[in-house]
Amino acid sequence: MMLPFTRDVLCIIKDIPKGKVLTYGRIAALAGKSNGARQVSRLLHSMSKKYDLPWHRVINAKGKISLKPANGFELQKALLESEGICFSKQDTVDLNIYLWYPAPATT
DNA sequence: CCACTGACTACTT
DNA sequence: CAAGTAGCCAGTG
């Protein structure tokens, strides 16, 4: 099995509610890695195709899609729009609105 | 196990 | 604002 970090990342991604997005850095931080954004990207690549991860809900820190237009860019954008997320003219989403904040531990 | 690869991020120029 | 540099670390072959 993979490291706890990896499983946490996968779990977090799968926990992202519809209509919300999460940045690589945010996910990594939630998984315990303040700078594990790159690992998140790797996990999305490696795991999303093996697991059913809503990879389209993961974007970069600037609220933009990291994929190239020749890649899954349009697909991801379409998926996000279908969830109610609107893009700016710069193809950016308003993280102040769509950035998801994980459910706090109701202790 | 080693080396390479990356859907990143923050800082600097 | 745009492009370049350094740090970071796990999956894959």
Short mmCIF file of C-alpha atoms in Angstrom, two decimals, chain A:
data_model
loop_
_atom_site.label_atom_id
_atom_site.label_comp_id
_atom_site.label_asym_id
_atom_site.label_seq_id
_atom_site.Cartn_x
_atom_site.Cartn_y
_atom_site.Cartn_z
CA MET A 1 0.00 0.00 0.00
CA MET A 2 1.07 3.58 -0.33
CA LEU A 3 2.18 5.98 2.32
CA PRO A 4 -0.33 7.57 4.72
CA PHE A 5 0.30 10.82 2.93
CA THR A 6 -0.77 9.29 -0.35
CA ARG A 7 -3.88 7.72 1.11
CA ASP A 8 -4.75 10.98 2.82
CA VAL A 9 -4.39 12.86 -0.40
CA LEU A 10 -6.62 10.42 -2.21
CA CYS A 11 -9.17 10.60 0.58
CA ILE A 12 -9.18 14.38 0.59
CA ILE A 13 -9.61 14.56 -3.15
CA LYS A 14 -12.46 12.11 -3.01
CA ASP A 15 -14.01 14.20 -0.26
CA ILE A 16 -14.10 17.36 -2.34
CA PRO A 17 -17.80 18.22 -2.67
CA LYS A 18 -19.34 19.06 -5.98
CA GLY A 19 -19.10 22.72 -6.92
CA LYS A 20 -15.89 23.15 -4.96
CA VAL A 21 -12.23 22.96 -5.85
CA LEU A 22 -8.96 22.41 -4.04
CA THR A 23 -5.45 23.46 -4.90
CA TYR A 24 -2.51 21.06 -5.03
CA GLY A 25 -0.76 22.88 -2.25
CA ARG A 26 -3.89 22.87 -0.11
CA ILE A 27 -4.37 19.14 -0.50
CA ALA A 28 -0.74 18.50 0.21
CA ALA A 29 -0.92 20.67 3.29
CA LEU A 30 -4.01 18.84 4.49
CA ALA A 31 -2.14 15.61 3.99
CA GLY A 32 0.68 16.94 6.10
CA LYS A 33 2.94 18.22 3.39
CA SER A 34 3.07 22.01 3.14
CA ASN A 35 5.07 21.64 -0.03
CA GLY A 36 3.89 18.33 -1.40
CA ALA A 37 1.91 19.91 -4.20
CA ARG A 38 4.00 18.07 -6.74
CA GLN A 39 3.29 14.75 -5.15
CA VAL A 40 -0.39 15.53 -5.40
CA SER A 41 0.02 16.06 -9.10
CA ARG A 42 1.87 12.80 -9.37
CA LEU A 43 -0.80 11.04 -7.38
CA LEU A 44 -3.51 12.41 -9.61
CA HIS A 45 -1.66 11.10 -12.61
CA SER A 46 -0.87 7.74 -11.15
CA MET A 47 -3.86 7.11 -8.96
CA SER A 48 -6.76 8.91 -10.65
CA LYS A 49 -6.63 6.43 -13.47
CA LYS A 50 -6.51 3.53 -11.05
CA TYR A 51 -8.92 5.04 -8.57
CA ASP A 52 -11.99 7.11 -9.18
CA LEU A 53 -10.68 10.47 -8.14
CA PRO A 54 -12.44 13.72 -9.05
CA TRP A 55 -9.17 15.01 -10.39
CA HIS A 56 -11.02 17.77 -12.20
CA ARG A 57 -11.67 19.41 -8.85
CA VAL A 58 -7.98 19.90 -8.34
CA ILE A 59 -6.41 23.08 -9.68
CA ASN A 60 -3.31 25.12 -9.02
CA ALA A 61 -2.76 27.84 -6.43
CA LYS A 62 -3.71 30.56 -8.90
CA GLY A 63 -7.12 29.07 -9.36
CA LYS A 64 -6.26 27.99 -12.86
CA ILE A 65 -6.16 24.66 -14.61
CA SER A 66 -2.65 23.34 -14.88
CA LEU A 67 -3.35 21.15 -17.84
CA LYS A 68 -2.56 22.29 -21.33
CA PRO A 69 -5.37 23.17 -23.77
CA ALA A 70 -4.13 20.25 -25.82
CA ASN A 71 -4.51 17.99 -22.83
CA GLY A 72 -7.46 17.70 -20.49
CA PHE A 73 -7.83 21.42 -19.99
CA GLU A 74 -11.14 21.77 -21.74
CA LEU A 75 -12.38 18.57 -20.18
CA GLN A 76 -11.57 19.72 -16.67
CA LYS A 77 -13.05 23.13 -17.32
CA ALA A 78 -16.21 21.57 -18.68
CA LEU A 79 -16.50 19.27 -15.71
CA LEU A 80 -16.09 22.14 -13.27
CA GLU A 81 -18.61 24.25 -15.12
CA SER A 82 -21.04 21.37 -15.02
CA GLU A 83 -20.70 21.46 -11.26
CA GLY A 84 -21.66 25.12 -11.13
CA ILE A 85 -18.21 26.62 -11.12
CA CYS A 86 -17.72 29.71 -13.26
CA PHE A 87 -14.47 30.72 -14.92
CA SER A 88 -13.16 34.21 -15.44
CA LYS A 89 -11.95 35.49 -18.77
CA GLN A 90 -8.53 34.29 -17.79
CA ASP A 91 -9.92 30.79 -17.30
CA THR A 92 -9.46 31.20 -13.59
CA VAL A 93 -11.89 30.31 -10.83
CA ASP A 94 -12.48 32.47 -7.77
CA LEU A 95 -10.79 30.55 -5.04
CA ASN A 96 -12.41 32.90 -2.54
CA ILE A 97 -15.69 31.32 -3.56
CA TYR A 98 -14.95 27.82 -4.83
CA LEU A 99 -12.02 26.84 -2.67
CA TRP A 100 -13.21 24.02 -0.48
CA TYR A 101 -12.55 23.99 3.22
CA PRO A 102 -12.51 20.47 4.70
CA ALA A 103 -15.09 19.63 7.32
CA PRO A 104 -13.74 20.53 10.76
CA ALA A 105 -13.53 17.83 13.39
CA THR A 106 -16.70 18.20 15.38
CA THR A 107 -15.18 17.27 18.67
#
